[in-house]
Short mmCIF file of C-alpha atoms in Angstrom, two decimals:
data_model
loop_
_atom_site.label_atom_id
_atom_site.label_comp_id
_atom_site.label_asym_id
_atom_site.label_seq_id
_atom_site.Cartn_x
_atom_site.Cartn_y
_atom_site.Cartn_z
CA MET A 1 29.25 10.51 13.88
CA PHE A 2 26.92 10.94 10.96
CA ASP A 3 28.76 12.63 8.09
CA ILE A 4 26.19 13.98 5.57
CA ASP A 5 29.01 15.03 3.11
CA LYS A 6 30.47 11.39 3.08
CA TRP A 7 26.94 9.91 2.16
CA ARG A 8 26.31 12.54 -0.36
CA GLU A 9 29.41 11.73 -2.03
CA ILE A 10 28.76 7.91 -1.90
CA PHE A 11 25.28 8.58 -3.82
CA GLN A 12 26.91 10.91 -6.24
CA THR A 13 29.52 8.28 -6.95
CA LEU A 14 26.82 5.59 -7.51
CA MET A 15 24.64 7.96 -9.67
CA ARG A 16 27.59 9.15 -11.78
CA ASN A 17 27.07 6.25 -14.10
CA LYS A 18 23.32 5.41 -13.56
CA SER A 19 23.01 2.54 -16.21
CA ARG A 20 26.16 0.78 -14.73
CA SER A 21 24.79 0.97 -11.26
CA PHE A 22 21.40 -0.09 -12.22
CA LEU A 23 22.46 -3.14 -14.10
CA THR A 24 24.90 -4.01 -11.21
CA ALA A 25 22.21 -3.61 -8.51
CA PHE A 26 19.62 -5.56 -10.71
CA GLY A 27 21.56 -8.79 -10.12
CA ILE A 28 21.25 -8.39 -6.49
CA PHE A 29 17.47 -7.36 -6.83
CA TRP A 30 16.79 -10.44 -8.99
CA GLY A 31 18.45 -12.92 -6.40
CA VAL A 32 16.77 -11.50 -3.51
CA PHE A 33 13.37 -11.23 -5.40
CA MET A 34 13.49 -14.86 -6.60
CA LEU A 35 14.63 -16.24 -3.31
CA VAL A 36 11.78 -14.52 -1.27
CA LEU A 37 9.24 -15.14 -4.02
CA LEU A 38 10.04 -18.90 -4.15
CA MET A 39 10.27 -19.32 -0.45
CA GLY A 40 6.96 -17.53 0.10
CA GLY A 41 5.36 -19.55 -2.70
CA ALA A 42 6.61 -22.78 -1.29
CA LYS A 43 5.44 -21.95 2.19
CA GLY A 44 1.92 -20.99 0.81
CA MET A 45 1.77 -24.10 -1.24
CA LYS A 46 2.55 -26.23 1.72
CA ALA A 47 -0.07 -24.31 3.85
CA MET A 48 -2.71 -25.03 1.02
CA MET A 49 -1.70 -28.65 1.11
CA GLN A 50 -2.12 -28.85 4.92
CA SER A 51 -5.50 -26.99 4.77
CA ASN A 52 -6.73 -29.73 2.56
CA PHE A 53 -5.85 -32.37 5.46
CA GLU A 54 -7.23 -29.99 8.16
CA GLY A 55 -8.88 -31.96 10.97
CA PHE A 56 -7.47 -35.32 9.80
CA ALA A 57 -5.09 -37.03 12.38
CA GLN A 58 -1.71 -37.37 11.01
CA ASN A 59 -1.16 -40.66 12.89
CA ALA A 60 -4.20 -42.33 11.40
CA TYR A 61 -4.64 -45.61 9.34
CA CYS A 62 -7.87 -46.62 7.44
CA ALA A 63 -8.88 -49.93 5.85
CA ALA A 64 -11.68 -51.06 3.70
CA ALA A 65 -12.71 -54.51 2.48
CA GLN A 66 -12.34 -55.59 -1.13
CA LYS A 67 -12.74 -58.82 -3.02
CA THR A 68 -10.01 -61.57 -2.31
CA THR A 69 -7.69 -62.32 -5.20
CA LYS A 70 -6.29 -65.66 -3.78
CA PRO A 71 -7.94 -68.90 -2.49
CA TYR A 72 -7.28 -69.71 1.18
CA ASP A 73 -8.37 -72.16 3.81
CA GLY A 74 -10.85 -73.87 1.59
CA LEU A 75 -12.45 -70.67 0.35
CA ALA A 76 -12.44 -69.72 -3.23
CA SER A 77 -10.80 -66.29 -4.63
CA ASP A 78 -12.88 -63.38 -5.72
CA ARG A 79 -14.92 -63.56 -2.57
CA ASN A 80 -16.82 -60.62 -0.94
CA TRP A 81 -16.26 -60.18 2.70
CA SER A 82 -16.85 -57.12 5.06
CA PHE A 83 -15.91 -55.91 8.42
CA GLU A 84 -17.97 -56.93 11.41
CA VAL A 85 -18.74 -54.89 14.67
CA ALA A 86 -17.07 -57.71 16.63
CA ASP A 87 -13.77 -57.14 14.84
CA ILE A 88 -13.35 -53.74 16.71
CA ASP A 89 -13.20 -55.36 20.21
CA ARG A 90 -10.87 -58.14 19.02
CA LEU A 91 -8.44 -55.71 17.43
CA ARG A 92 -8.45 -53.47 20.47
CA ARG A 93 -7.36 -56.61 22.42
CA ARG A 94 -4.76 -57.53 19.86
CA ILE A 95 -3.32 -54.21 19.02
CA PRO A 96 -2.37 -52.53 22.21
CA GLU A 97 -0.38 -49.87 20.28
CA ALA A 98 -3.49 -48.32 18.84
CA GLN A 99 -5.03 -45.49 20.55
CA VAL A 100 -8.47 -45.42 18.96
CA ILE A 101 -10.02 -48.19 16.78
CA THR A 102 -13.42 -47.19 15.44
CA PRO A 103 -15.95 -48.29 12.65
CA ALA A 104 -17.62 -46.07 10.09
CA ILE A 105 -20.33 -46.34 7.49
CA PHE A 106 -20.55 -44.22 4.33
CA ASN A 107 -23.17 -43.24 1.89
CA TRP A 108 -23.07 -40.45 -0.71
CA THR A 109 -26.68 -39.13 -0.73
CA LYS A 110 -28.78 -35.98 -0.96
CA PHE A 111 -29.91 -33.91 2.04
CA LYS A 112 -32.95 -31.61 1.93
CA CYS A 113 -34.43 -28.80 3.95
CA GLY A 114 -37.74 -27.25 2.54
CA ASN A 115 -36.75 -26.62 -1.12
CA ARG A 116 -33.14 -26.46 -0.64
CA SER A 117 -30.82 -29.56 -1.13
CA SER A 118 -27.18 -30.60 -0.95
CA GLN A 119 -25.12 -33.44 -1.98
CA GLY A 120 -22.85 -34.90 0.78
CA SER A 121 -21.61 -38.06 2.43
CA ALA A 122 -23.57 -39.56 5.43
CA LYS A 123 -21.10 -41.00 7.82
CA GLY A 124 -22.25 -43.17 10.56
CA VAL A 125 -19.61 -43.04 13.27
CA GLN A 126 -19.06 -43.50 16.91
CA PRO A 127 -17.92 -40.53 19.37
CA ASP A 128 -14.18 -41.76 19.07
CA TYR A 129 -14.16 -41.07 15.38
CA ALA A 130 -13.53 -37.46 16.26
CA GLU A 131 -9.96 -38.53 17.27
CA VAL A 132 -9.45 -39.46 13.45
CA GLU A 133 -11.39 -36.82 11.74
CA ASN A 134 -11.71 -33.73 14.27
CA PRO A 135 -14.85 -32.04 13.18
CA LYS A 136 -13.80 -28.66 14.83
CA LEU A 137 -17.37 -27.66 15.71
CA SER A 138 -18.48 -24.00 15.24
CA HIS A 139 -21.90 -24.89 16.90
CA GLY A 140 -23.44 -27.62 19.04
CA ARG A 141 -21.93 -30.90 19.92
CA TYR A 142 -20.51 -34.00 18.37
CA ILE A 143 -22.15 -37.59 18.56
CA GLN A 144 -22.36 -38.88 22.00
CA GLU A 145 -22.64 -42.54 23.43
CA SER A 146 -26.37 -41.83 24.35
CA ASP A 147 -27.16 -41.18 20.65
CA LEU A 148 -25.68 -44.56 19.89
CA ARG A 149 -27.44 -46.37 22.83
CA ASP A 150 -30.95 -44.70 21.93
CA HIS A 151 -30.46 -44.78 18.10
CA ARG A 152 -31.26 -41.10 17.92
CA LYS A 153 -31.99 -39.53 14.47
CA VAL A 154 -29.52 -36.70 15.01
CA CYS A 155 -26.62 -35.44 12.93
CA VAL A 156 -23.69 -32.94 12.61
CA LEU A 157 -23.48 -30.94 9.50
CA GLY A 158 -20.38 -30.28 7.45
CA GLN A 159 -19.71 -26.61 6.65
CA LYS A 160 -20.66 -26.69 3.04
CA VAL A 161 -23.76 -28.79 3.57
CA ALA A 162 -24.95 -26.33 6.35
CA ALA A 163 -24.23 -23.37 4.07
CA GLU A 164 -26.35 -24.82 1.37
CA LEU A 165 -29.34 -25.96 3.47
CA PHE A 166 -29.25 -22.97 5.81
CA PRO A 167 -27.78 -20.04 3.96
CA ASP A 168 -29.48 -17.43 6.03
CA VAL A 169 -29.27 -19.12 9.38
CA GLU A 170 -26.13 -18.48 11.62
CA ASN A 171 -26.71 -21.44 14.03
CA PRO A 172 -29.04 -24.24 12.51
CA VAL A 173 -28.73 -26.47 15.64
CA GLY A 174 -32.11 -27.72 16.60
CA LYS A 175 -33.40 -27.60 13.03
CA TYR A 176 -34.18 -30.70 10.95
CA ILE A 177 -32.91 -32.07 7.61
CA GLU A 178 -34.24 -34.76 5.55
CA MET A 179 -32.31 -37.85 4.28
CA GLY A 180 -34.06 -40.46 2.20
CA GLY A 181 -37.34 -39.73 3.64
CA ILE A 182 -35.94 -39.72 7.36
CA TYR A 183 -35.84 -36.44 9.43
CA LEU A 184 -32.63 -35.77 11.47
CA GLN A 185 -32.07 -33.04 13.97
CA VAL A 186 -29.12 -31.06 13.71
CA VAL A 187 -27.17 -31.12 16.95
CA GLY A 188 -23.75 -29.70 15.60
CA VAL A 189 -22.09 -27.80 12.78
CA SER A 190 -18.44 -28.33 11.72
CA SER A 191 -16.14 -25.51 10.51
CA LEU A 192 -13.95 -27.63 8.49
CA THR A 193 -13.52 -26.41 4.84
CA SER A 194 -10.85 -29.18 3.90
CA ASN A 195 -11.41 -31.37 0.90
CA ALA A 196 -9.88 -34.39 2.59
CA GLY A 197 -11.91 -37.09 4.37
CA VAL A 198 -12.57 -40.81 4.11
CA GLY A 199 -15.74 -41.43 2.43
CA GLY A 200 -16.15 -37.97 1.25
CA PRO A 201 -14.85 -34.43 2.02
CA ALA A 202 -15.03 -33.20 5.56
CA SER A 203 -16.87 -30.13 4.42
CA ARG A 204 -19.48 -32.26 2.65
CA SER A 205 -19.99 -34.75 5.33
CA VAL A 206 -23.00 -35.42 7.73
CA TYR A 207 -22.22 -37.34 10.81
CA LEU A 208 -24.83 -39.68 12.19
CA PRO A 209 -24.70 -42.05 15.29
CA PHE A 210 -23.19 -45.37 14.02
CA THR A 211 -26.25 -47.51 15.32
CA THR A 212 -28.73 -45.14 13.61
CA MET A 213 -26.74 -45.42 10.30
CA GLN A 214 -26.76 -49.21 10.68
CA ARG A 215 -30.60 -49.23 10.94
CA LEU A 216 -31.25 -46.63 8.28
CA GLN A 217 -28.98 -48.44 5.59
CA HIS A 218 -29.76 -52.04 6.89
CA TYR A 219 -26.05 -52.72 7.50
CA GLY A 220 -26.88 -55.31 10.17
CA ASN A 221 -23.37 -56.11 12.15
CA SER A 222 -21.22 -54.96 9.15
CA PHE A 223 -19.54 -51.58 8.28
CA ASP A 224 -17.47 -50.08 5.35
CA MET A 225 -14.32 -48.86 7.07
CA LEU A 226 -12.12 -49.33 10.15
CA ALA A 227 -9.93 -46.45 11.23
CA LEU A 228 -7.45 -46.24 13.94
CA THR A 229 -4.80 -43.96 15.54
CA THR A 230 -1.57 -44.86 17.31
CA ARG A 231 -0.54 -44.14 20.87
CA PRO A 232 2.59 -41.84 21.54
CA GLY A 233 5.74 -43.58 20.77
CA HIS A 234 4.26 -45.71 17.89
CA THR A 235 3.80 -45.24 14.27
CA VAL A 236 1.42 -46.38 11.68
CA THR A 237 4.03 -47.90 9.57
CA SER A 238 5.43 -49.91 12.58
CA ILE A 239 2.02 -51.65 13.21
CA GLN A 240 0.31 -51.57 9.96
CA HIS A 241 1.43 -55.10 8.96
CA LYS A 242 0.34 -56.43 12.38
CA VAL A 243 -3.03 -54.88 11.99
CA GLU A 244 -3.44 -56.17 8.37
CA GLN A 245 -2.47 -59.61 9.38
CA GLU A 246 -4.91 -59.72 12.32
CA ILE A 247 -7.80 -58.71 10.06
CA LYS A 248 -6.83 -61.29 7.43
CA LYS A 249 -6.75 -63.98 10.13
CA MET A 250 -10.22 -63.05 11.48
CA HIS A 251 -11.73 -63.17 7.91
CA ARG A 252 -9.81 -66.15 6.53
CA ILE A 253 -7.98 -64.14 3.85
CA ALA A 254 -4.69 -65.30 2.50
CA PRO A 255 -1.63 -63.43 4.26
CA ASN A 256 -0.11 -62.61 0.96
CA ASP A 257 -3.34 -61.24 -0.56
CA GLN A 258 -2.65 -57.67 -1.02
CA GLN A 259 -5.72 -56.77 -2.91
CA ALA A 260 -8.32 -57.94 -0.34
CA LEU A 261 -7.63 -54.98 1.94
CA LEU A 262 -7.64 -51.41 0.73
CA SER A 263 -5.09 -49.61 3.27
CA ILE A 264 -4.68 -45.80 3.66
CA ASN A 265 -1.49 -44.73 5.77
CA VAL A 266 -2.43 -41.29 6.45
CA GLU A 267 0.90 -40.87 8.56
CA ALA A 268 2.90 -41.89 5.28
CA MET A 269 0.92 -39.36 3.15
CA PHE A 270 1.83 -36.50 5.50
CA GLN A 271 5.58 -37.58 5.48
CA MET A 272 5.54 -37.84 1.76
CA VAL A 273 4.09 -34.23 1.50
CA GLN A 274 6.75 -32.84 4.17
CA SER A 275 9.59 -34.53 2.38
CA LEU A 276 8.40 -32.90 -0.96
CA PHE A 277 8.47 -29.52 0.56
CA ASP A 278 11.72 -30.02 2.40
CA GLY A 279 13.28 -30.78 -1.08
CA ILE A 280 11.48 -27.72 -2.56
CA ASN A 281 13.01 -25.39 0.16
CA ILE A 282 16.32 -26.90 -0.35
CA LEU A 283 16.14 -26.21 -4.11
CA VAL A 284 14.89 -22.68 -3.40
CA TRP A 285 17.81 -21.73 -1.25
CA LEU A 286 20.29 -23.32 -3.80
CA ILE A 287 18.70 -21.07 -6.77
CA GLY A 288 18.42 -17.96 -4.47
CA ILE A 289 22.02 -18.22 -3.03
CA GLY A 290 23.48 -19.06 -6.41
CA THR A 291 21.79 -15.94 -7.82
CA LEU A 292 22.96 -13.78 -5.04
CA VAL A 293 26.54 -14.86 -5.27
CA SER A 294 26.53 -14.08 -9.02
CA GLY A 295 25.08 -10.78 -8.24
CA SER A 296 27.61 -10.00 -5.68
CA ILE A 297 30.37 -10.74 -8.05
CA GLY A 298 28.77 -8.50 -10.40
CA VAL A 299 28.93 -5.82 -7.71
CA SER A 300 32.64 -6.60 -6.91
CA ASN A 301 33.52 -6.39 -10.58
CA ILE A 302 31.84 -3.04 -11.09
CA MET A 303 33.54 -1.67 -7.91
CA MET A 304 36.76 -2.70 -9.42
CA VAL A 305 36.15 -0.29 -12.48
CA VAL A 306 34.94 2.37 -10.31
CA VAL A 307 38.19 2.21 -8.39
CA LYS A 308 40.22 2.15 -11.60
CA GLU A 309 38.24 5.31 -12.76
CA ARG A 310 38.93 6.99 -9.56
CA THR A 311 42.58 6.26 -9.48
CA THR A 312 43.60 9.92 -9.64
CA GLU A 313 41.09 10.94 -6.84
CA ILE A 314 42.28 8.36 -4.57
CA GLY A 315 45.95 9.14 -5.00
CA VAL A 316 44.99 12.92 -4.35
CA ARG A 317 43.43 11.94 -1.08
CA ARG A 318 46.22 9.67 -0.04
CA ALA A 319 48.57 12.65 -0.88
CA ILE A 320 46.75 15.17 1.31
CA GLY A 321 46.63 12.86 4.30
CA ALA A 322 43.65 10.49 3.93
CA ARG A 323 44.23 7.38 6.01
CA PRO A 324 43.97 3.85 4.56
CA ALA A 325 41.16 3.01 6.71
CA GLN A 326 39.09 5.98 5.27
CA ILE A 327 39.64 4.94 1.76
CA LEU A 328 38.85 1.36 2.90
CA MET A 329 35.57 2.38 4.44
CA GLN A 330 34.64 4.51 1.47
CA ILE A 331 34.85 1.78 -0.96
CA LEU A 332 33.04 -0.78 1.38
CA THR A 333 30.45 1.54 2.23
CA GLU A 334 29.68 2.26 -1.51
CA SER A 335 29.40 -1.50 -2.24
CA ALA A 336 27.24 -2.21 0.93
CA VAL A 337 24.89 0.56 0.03
CA LEU A 338 24.36 -0.55 -3.60
CA THR A 339 23.76 -4.22 -2.45
CA LEU A 340 21.42 -3.17 0.43
CA ILE A 341 19.13 -0.89 -1.65
CA ALA A 342 18.84 -3.55 -4.38
CA GLY A 343 18.17 -6.33 -2.11
CA LEU A 344 15.59 -4.37 0.03
CA THR A 345 13.88 -3.53 -3.03
CA GLY A 346 13.74 -7.14 -4.09
CA ILE A 347 12.35 -8.14 -0.81
CA VAL A 348 9.54 -5.26 -0.89
CA VAL A 349 8.54 -6.22 -4.47
CA ALA A 350 8.38 -9.90 -3.79
CA VAL A 351 6.45 -9.45 -0.59
CA LEU A 352 3.89 -7.27 -2.43
CA ILE A 353 3.51 -9.96 -5.15
CA LEU A 354 2.98 -12.55 -2.38
CA ILE A 355 0.38 -10.45 -0.75
CA GLY A 356 -1.66 -10.14 -4.00
CA ALA A 357 -1.30 -13.91 -4.44
CA GLU A 358 -2.46 -14.78 -1.15
CA SER A 359 -5.61 -12.65 -1.36
CA GLY A 360 -6.41 -14.10 -4.78
CA ILE A 361 -5.99 -17.82 -3.58
CA GLY A 362 -7.45 -17.23 -0.21
CA SER A 363 -11.02 -17.00 -1.64
CA ASN A 364 -10.87 -20.64 -2.56
CA PHE A 365 -9.07 -21.71 0.72
CA PRO A 366 -11.19 -20.29 3.52
CA SER A 367 -9.13 -22.26 6.08
CA LEU A 368 -5.79 -20.96 4.80
CA PRO A 369 -4.19 -19.10 7.68
CA SER A 370 -3.42 -15.37 7.18
CA GLY A 371 0.14 -14.73 6.05
CA SER A 372 0.79 -18.22 4.73
CA PHE A 373 2.65 -16.89 1.67
CA LEU A 374 4.87 -14.40 3.57
CA ILE A 375 8.19 -14.89 5.01
CA SER A 376 8.68 -14.19 8.60
CA PHE A 377 9.96 -10.90 10.08
CA SER A 378 13.05 -12.47 11.26
CA MET A 379 13.88 -13.94 8.04
CA ALA A 380 13.43 -10.46 6.28
CA LEU A 381 15.57 -8.99 9.09
CA GLY A 382 18.19 -11.67 8.58
CA SER A 383 18.10 -11.19 4.86
CA ALA A 384 18.92 -7.54 5.41
CA PHE A 385 21.97 -8.29 7.52
CA SER A 386 23.06 -11.02 5.15
CA LEU A 387 22.75 -8.34 2.24
CA SER A 388 24.96 -5.90 4.01
CA ALA A 389 27.54 -8.44 4.76
CA LEU A 390 27.27 -9.66 1.08
CA GLY A 391 27.84 -5.97 0.14
CA VAL A 392 30.89 -5.50 2.34
CA LEU A 393 32.56 -8.77 0.97
CA ALA A 394 31.84 -7.74 -2.50
CA GLY A 395 33.75 -4.57 -1.99
CA VAL A 396 36.90 -6.11 -0.14
CA ALA A 397 38.81 -6.83 -3.41
CA PRO A 398 38.12 -3.30 -4.88
CA ALA A 399 39.12 -1.56 -1.62
CA LEU A 400 42.27 -3.64 -1.47
CA ARG A 401 43.14 -2.57 -4.75
CA ALA A 402 42.47 1.07 -3.81
CA LEU A 403 44.83 0.81 -0.89
CA ALA A 404 47.42 -0.76 -3.11
CA ILE A 405 47.66 2.61 -5.30
CA LYS A 406 50.79 4.67 -4.48
CA PRO A 407 49.72 8.40 -4.34
CA ILE A 408 52.53 9.58 -6.93
CA ASP A 409 51.41 6.80 -9.15
CA ALA A 410 47.97 7.82 -8.98
CA ILE A 411 48.43 11.28 -9.63
CA ARG A 412 50.50 10.47 -12.81
CA ASP A 413 47.81 8.12 -13.95
CA GLU A 414 46.18 10.63 -16.29
#
């Protein structure tokens, strides 16, 4: 049953020496505060990093042509070469591990609508490019096969380009923009706000049919970049060398010419980011747990002092019939209460700071999910239980010392 007198006595004991109790509790408070703050900060930073890659396939690989640096098969070094449309079908036949292999053309240019303008990347793509860079449409549709077949002058706007060209229009689908004197009809709008993207940020990209871009930019049968994604059960790393060797074979490039092909292994980039934050999380736990352990040692030491000061009181209690279990529970409860109050205060203060940090940073990262900087409820609940257990463990040594006091010796202690 709840004994209010017992709890009043516990708080009176803790408040008897306010400075000592505060300094003891501060060790626990600081440990929990730093642990929650660092974990929330690491979680938020990871979410920010992932938001920059939003929409980009994690199992993607991209390649672009560069000048050769080695002579090969009768051809001189320092030779310019480019991908050809026929390369796509050849690679699809020779690389069965690839799910999608698609070409792309890029051109950083200016877009206009009336007296408004916007800078961005015009990307000539095929419909399957959405498997590499998912546009996450908020309005309209993506590029279709019929657009390629009929060389239609249509486009899908990136989020920032749409906002700058049509600031007062919620849905600009059906309207027209100008690119280099050519008018394009808007058929879709992307909701991506990420800064990642090959050939330009996704939010500043304008997607056109690949065949239309070929004609407008006079590319003929060549294109700028090849992109692919892997089938389930395969990784980019496992097929990258095979893909590059096939490309070099088709274009008579030396197999050991590393500079002739600019390769981007998106999968490896994601794994590197994941490994980085896994290491950060381990470091955060080590710092937090180390601080908590040092704080619990402080609690244990201060409770030893409290037991020493209360030697006479404990002896009198034992003399008038107090059971050892009651003395043990008294000391353990005082230790647990001190630890729990300090720990919960640390959690609350850290969470408030993380909420403020998220609200301040969120304006620059619109795609950042709500609660990205906050620890989960289960983690907070687990922390509360762990703090209680830590408080009990910190009070074990002082409690055992209290039980070792003989009533007659305690009464004579004065």
